[in-house]
């Protein structure tokens, strides 16, 4: 009897199991994806002072942080949103060694987008970098570019295409990890393309390219689609390219957003797409974990940014690799300057920070840099012309602070790390052009009126002292402009009968000729040669030393700092010295004095508008009165 009960129980259990198993098989499977991300690393191989007594960034510390995250999430992907180059002395190995991508390979990156700064050495430099990485045989991340292609008329097109093919640059990729098939593609944004005028590439429509990639990846079995976008987000929705992309293209699960240097402490969510950013310069490592089922919505399981600072120990292997890069920089690029990577130039007892974007004011670092350009004319340039010189630098080229303590060669380079010269080496050269006195005054007006529209255009000068009021009419905000000698005296500007030499970096000089379009034709600056003829080739205006070598922006600053010796940076640079006076007063007298034709025209328009308003008010009052007393005063009795 007991045996019969056992058999019956067994049969019942078997039947129930057969009934349950199909239900289990039909239930949706749960998935979990973890993505580690960075963007805008800008060759920040080594930590930098954070301005608060600590340090920020550094790839040896980043590797330790990556290893810790991978220990918790063994199947995590590691990706980058572009602009992995240009920002420190090690970038000088970009075209010959491809140090950035080779180090990212050692860090374990799976894929990266390409940013605008990857083309600072032009398309041929980008190709040389790819070839250097391939020749090394070292591991490197996949490079993804779906909407950025060599221009048909580019003279380097074939060489660039060969280099891209040899490296394996592609639109998208499939990657199997932890039972999930990931689809990953890369995009260049509209603004980032505009910031790469020498790329020799053309931009295809972001949304159309993204949709093409999403469709192809889904057809090939991708379960989780990631876009590595060098387009960025913005508080103003119309400027937030990656948010607009997510609205237009469904099917993207995650956008890693670079270019605008945004730091998102929480993801942006647009529809079913998550958008993440970790901030620039290796300050943070981002991590996002999403869970989902085949028939359900995604759920955010975890999102956090790990601060990369002195609390994280260095990874020994990456430290040794970085030291090898530093030795190569010292033996190649710095050799011609007679300097070493960590050489102490001088010291400072106070911090010199880059300007706060969008805040119109003086800035001590900007003034120091402008003074260094003017100093270089007198002390470094061979056959310097005996004419009055004004020096100018812009907010957008000041890339790093000079923090309290010893100042080294690498720190000076970091401040002015952008660009490449006609000699093919890193760093924009100084150039000298000529402007009339009227155009010299227009430089001050550019600073006063264009800066609110383009914060990177904010200017800092040496040899020019001016005042403006932020409440005056656009392009008539400047109230006074004078020239100034080193150490003191001010002089009047001759508007039409004298040419003044203006020295600035190559990038800023090229931007001078765009002032007319940026100001809707109301301001005009035409860079000239010493004889007054227009500049047709800025390379003819490059400042050179006695050996015929280009004088780089960064070297002018480094040499100027070195001239201070053991006494250190003078205390006059502890704060802005008043050479640019910015007023926010509503004083009527200040608002209407020294008007140019633009201000006078605006005042006349305003007066006419007021007169019209008064007339309309009086006419309406009279009409109301007529209606009250029975209509027209010409009524017949």
Tab-separated table of N, CA and C in Angstrom, residues 468-538:
chain	number	residue	atom	x	y	z
A	468	UNK	N	34.161	98.851	-20.772
A	468	UNK	CA	32.864	98.713	-21.440
A	468	UNK	C	31.778	98.453	-20.405
A	469	UNK	N	30.553	98.739	-20.834
A	469	UNK	CA	29.374	98.566	-19.979
A	469	UNK	C	28.490	97.486	-20.608
A	470	UNK	N	28.171	96.454	-19.839
A	470	UNK	CA	27.420	95.315	-20.368
A	470	UNK	C	25.974	95.647	-20.703
A	471	UNK	N	25.479	96.822	-20.253
A	471	UNK	CA	24.084	97.189	-20.502
A	471	UNK	C	23.917	98.110	-21.715
A	472	UNK	N	25.027	98.482	-22.333
A	472	UNK	CA	24.918	99.332	-23.512
A	472	UNK	C	24.518	98.502	-24.726
A	473	UNK	N	24.254	99.209	-25.832
A	473	UNK	CA	23.841	98.577	-27.068
A	473	UNK	C	24.941	97.640	-27.573
A	474	UNK	N	24.543	96.467	-28.093
A	474	UNK	CA	25.498	95.556	-28.717
A	474	UNK	C	26.338	96.293	-29.748
A	475	UNK	N	27.634	95.980	-29.763
A	475	UNK	CA	28.608	96.554	-30.684
A	475	UNK	C	28.808	98.051	-30.469
A	476	UNK	N	28.330	98.538	-29.316
A	476	UNK	CA	28.668	99.887	-28.872
A	476	UNK	C	28.777	99.898	-27.344
A	477	UNK	N	29.354	98.841	-26.829
A	477	UNK	CA	29.477	98.727	-25.382
A	477	UNK	C	30.763	99.349	-24.846
A	478	UNK	N	31.771	99.482	-25.703
A	478	UNK	CA	33.063	100.011	-25.266
A	478	UNK	C	32.979	101.515	-25.099
A	479	UNK	N	33.484	102.013	-23.985
A	479	UNK	CA	33.440	103.451	-23.700
A	479	UNK	C	34.808	104.113	-23.802
A	480	UNK	N	35.881	103.324	-23.691
A	480	UNK	CA	37.231	103.903	-23.777
A	480	UNK	C	38.230	102.815	-24.145
A	481	UNK	N	39.175	103.151	-25.022
A	481	UNK	CA	40.256	102.233	-25.402
A	481	UNK	C	41.549	103.036	-25.518
A	482	UNK	N	42.612	102.513	-24.907
A	482	UNK	CA	43.934	103.133	-25.026
A	482	UNK	C	44.987	102.041	-25.150
A	483	UNK	N	46.142	102.437	-25.672
A	483	UNK	CA	47.289	101.522	-25.680
A	483	UNK	C	48.128	101.796	-24.440
A	484	UNK	N	48.892	100.788	-23.995
A	484	UNK	CA	49.708	100.954	-22.791
A	484	UNK	C	51.062	100.281	-22.975
A	485	UNK	N	52.081	100.949	-22.500
A	485	UNK	CA	53.425	100.394	-22.508
A	485	UNK	C	53.583	99.461	-21.310
A	486	UNK	N	54.601	98.568	-21.394
A	486	UNK	CA	54.913	97.740	-20.237
A	486	UNK	C	55.238	98.652	-19.063
A	487	UNK	N	54.594	98.453	-17.945
A	487	UNK	CA	54.903	99.211	-16.740
A	487	UNK	C	54.207	100.538	-16.638
A	488	UNK	N	53.338	100.858	-17.577
A	488	UNK	CA	52.675	102.116	-17.275
A	488	UNK	C	52.027	102.864	-18.365
A	489	UNK	N	52.652	103.911	-18.948
A	489	UNK	CA	51.986	104.987	-19.655
A	489	UNK	C	50.929	104.583	-20.659
A	490	UNK	N	49.854	105.348	-20.679
A	490	UNK	CA	48.752	105.137	-21.603
A	490	UNK	C	48.838	106.125	-22.748
A	491	UNK	N	48.417	105.685	-23.928
A	491	UNK	CA	48.450	106.561	-25.085
A	491	UNK	C	47.162	106.479	-25.877
A	492	UNK	N	46.847	107.555	-26.610
A	492	UNK	CA	45.663	107.569	-27.458
A	492	UNK	C	45.906	106.721	-28.705
A	493	UNK	N	44.831	106.249	-29.287
A	493	UNK	CA	44.920	105.424	-30.491
A	493	UNK	C	44.586	106.282	-31.710
A	494	UNK	N	45.450	106.207	-32.712
A	494	UNK	CA	45.209	106.888	-33.982
A	494	UNK	C	44.339	105.969	-34.833
A	495	UNK	N	43.090	106.378	-35.063
A	495	UNK	CA	42.126	105.487	-35.714
A	495	UNK	C	42.528	105.057	-37.116
A	496	UNK	N	43.045	105.977	-37.924
A	496	UNK	CA	43.175	105.696	-39.354
A	496	UNK	C	44.596	105.786	-39.909
A	497	UNK	N	45.491	106.496	-39.240
A	497	UNK	CA	46.777	106.806	-39.852
A	497	UNK	C	47.930	105.934	-39.387
A	498	UNK	N	47.650	104.956	-38.545
A	498	UNK	CA	48.734	104.120	-38.024
A	498	UNK	C	48.298	102.666	-37.957
A	499	UNK	N	49.247	101.790	-38.307
A	499	UNK	CA	49.018	100.354	-38.165
A	499	UNK	C	49.655	99.881	-36.870
A	500	UNK	N	48.935	99.047	-36.155
A	500	UNK	CA	49.428	98.490	-34.892
A	500	UNK	C	49.636	96.988	-35.066
A	501	UNK	N	50.769	96.516	-34.569
A	501	UNK	CA	51.034	95.077	-34.664
A	501	UNK	C	50.287	94.343	-33.551
A	502	UNK	N	49.610	93.261	-33.923
A	502	UNK	CA	48.886	92.428	-32.960
A	502	UNK	C	49.453	91.015	-33.027
A	503	UNK	N	49.898	90.508	-31.876
A	503	UNK	CA	50.467	89.164	-31.796
A	503	UNK	C	49.524	88.271	-31.009
A	504	UNK	N	49.227	87.114	-31.577
A	504	UNK	CA	48.337	86.153	-30.930
A	504	UNK	C	48.667	84.764	-31.453
A	505	UNK	N	47.943	83.748	-30.977
A	505	UNK	CA	48.146	82.401	-31.489
A	505	UNK	C	47.495	82.225	-32.851
A	506	UNK	N	47.937	81.219	-33.578
A	506	UNK	CA	47.451	80.986	-34.934
A	506	UNK	C	45.924	80.854	-34.970
A	507	UNK	N	45.362	80.097	-34.041
A	507	UNK	CA	43.908	79.883	-34.049
A	507	UNK	C	43.167	81.201	-33.861
A	508	UNK	N	43.583	81.988	-32.877
A	508	UNK	CA	42.924	83.265	-32.611
A	508	UNK	C	43.076	84.216	-33.788
A	509	UNK	N	44.239	84.191	-34.437
A	509	UNK	CA	44.455	85.058	-35.596
A	509	UNK	C	43.502	84.700	-36.728
A	510	UNK	N	43.306	83.421	-36.965
A	510	UNK	CA	42.394	82.994	-38.021
A	510	UNK	C	40.954	83.391	-37.703
A	511	UNK	N	40.637	83.450	-36.407
A	511	UNK	CA	39.288	83.828	-36.000
A	511	UNK	C	39.016	85.325	-36.195
A	512	UNK	N	40.075	86.142	-36.251
A	512	UNK	CA	39.882	87.583	-36.420
A	512	UNK	C	39.087	87.901	-37.676
A	513	UNK	N	39.376	87.165	-38.745
A	513	UNK	CA	38.721	87.456	-40.016
A	513	UNK	C	37.267	87.004	-40.041
A	514	UNK	N	36.827	86.263	-39.019
A	514	UNK	CA	35.420	85.831	-38.963
A	514	UNK	C	34.557	86.812	-38.176
A	515	UNK	N	35.182	87.852	-37.618
A	515	UNK	CA	34.447	88.795	-36.785
A	515	UNK	C	33.311	89.447	-37.559
A	516	UNK	N	33.534	89.745	-38.832
A	516	UNK	CA	32.501	90.427	-39.618
A	516	UNK	C	31.222	89.599	-39.697
A	517	UNK	N	31.378	88.288	-39.956
A	517	UNK	CA	30.189	87.438	-40.042
A	517	UNK	C	29.552	87.231	-38.675
A	518	UNK	N	30.384	87.113	-37.634
A	518	UNK	CA	29.854	86.891	-36.288
A	518	UNK	C	29.101	88.122	-35.773
A	519	UNK	N	29.481	89.310	-36.257
A	519	UNK	CA	28.833	90.547	-35.796
A	519	UNK	C	27.803	91.057	-36.789
A	520	UNK	N	27.378	90.178	-37.714
A	520	UNK	CA	26.369	90.539	-38.713
A	520	UNK	C	26.818	91.725	-39.566
A	521	UNK	N	28.125	91.826	-39.781
A	521	UNK	CA	28.672	92.875	-40.626
A	521	UNK	C	28.864	94.207	-39.946
A	522	UNK	N	28.557	94.277	-38.653
A	522	UNK	CA	28.652	95.560	-37.945
A	522	UNK	C	30.081	95.872	-37.506
A	523	UNK	N	30.894	94.841	-37.321
A	523	UNK	CA	32.309	95.032	-36.996
A	523	UNK	C	33.143	94.360	-38.073
A	524	UNK	N	34.293	94.911	-38.330
A	524	UNK	CA	35.149	94.326	-39.359
A	524	UNK	C	36.610	94.380	-38.924
A	525	UNK	N	37.281	93.245	-39.016
A	525	UNK	CA	38.710	93.172	-38.752
A	525	UNK	C	39.364	92.470	-39.929
A	526	UNK	N	40.272	93.129	-40.575
A	526	UNK	CA	40.984	92.526	-41.696
A	526	UNK	C	42.478	92.482	-41.368
A	527	UNK	N	42.996	91.328	-40.943
A	527	UNK	CA	44.422	91.229	-40.641
A	527	UNK	C	45.271	91.609	-41.851
A	528	UNK	N	46.322	92.366	-41.583
A	528	UNK	CA	47.145	92.907	-42.668
A	528	UNK	C	48.617	92.565	-42.452
A	529	UNK	N	49.377	92.657	-43.545
A	529	UNK	CA	50.836	92.584	-43.471
A	529	UNK	C	51.357	93.974	-43.079
A	530	UNK	N	52.652	94.057	-42.843
A	530	UNK	CA	53.239	95.322	-42.390
A	530	UNK	C	53.029	96.445	-43.399
A	531	UNK	N	52.908	96.104	-44.690
A	531	UNK	CA	52.716	97.144	-45.715
A	531	UNK	C	51.248	97.500	-45.911
A	532	UNK	N	50.371	96.930	-45.120
A	532	UNK	CA	48.956	97.239	-45.207
A	532	UNK	C	48.165	96.325	-46.121
A	533	UNK	N	48.813	95.425	-46.851
A	533	UNK	CA	48.098	94.497	-47.729
A	533	UNK	C	47.453	93.382	-46.900
A	534	UNK	N	46.332	92.826	-47.374
A	534	UNK	CA	45.638	91.790	-46.592
A	534	UNK	C	46.496	90.535	-46.421
A	535	UNK	N	46.306	89.858	-45.304
A	535	UNK	CA	46.995	88.584	-45.064
A	535	UNK	C	46.307	87.501	-45.874
A	536	UNK	N	47.061	86.840	-46.738
A	536	UNK	CA	46.518	85.734	-47.523
A	536	UNK	C	46.927	84.376	-46.968
A	537	UNK	N	48.019	84.366	-46.197
A	537	UNK	CA	48.522	83.110	-45.638
A	537	UNK	C	49.103	83.404	-44.260
A	538	UNK	N	48.442	82.937	-43.209
A	538	UNK	CA	48.907	83.226	-41.856
A	538	UNK	C	50.253	82.589	-41.552
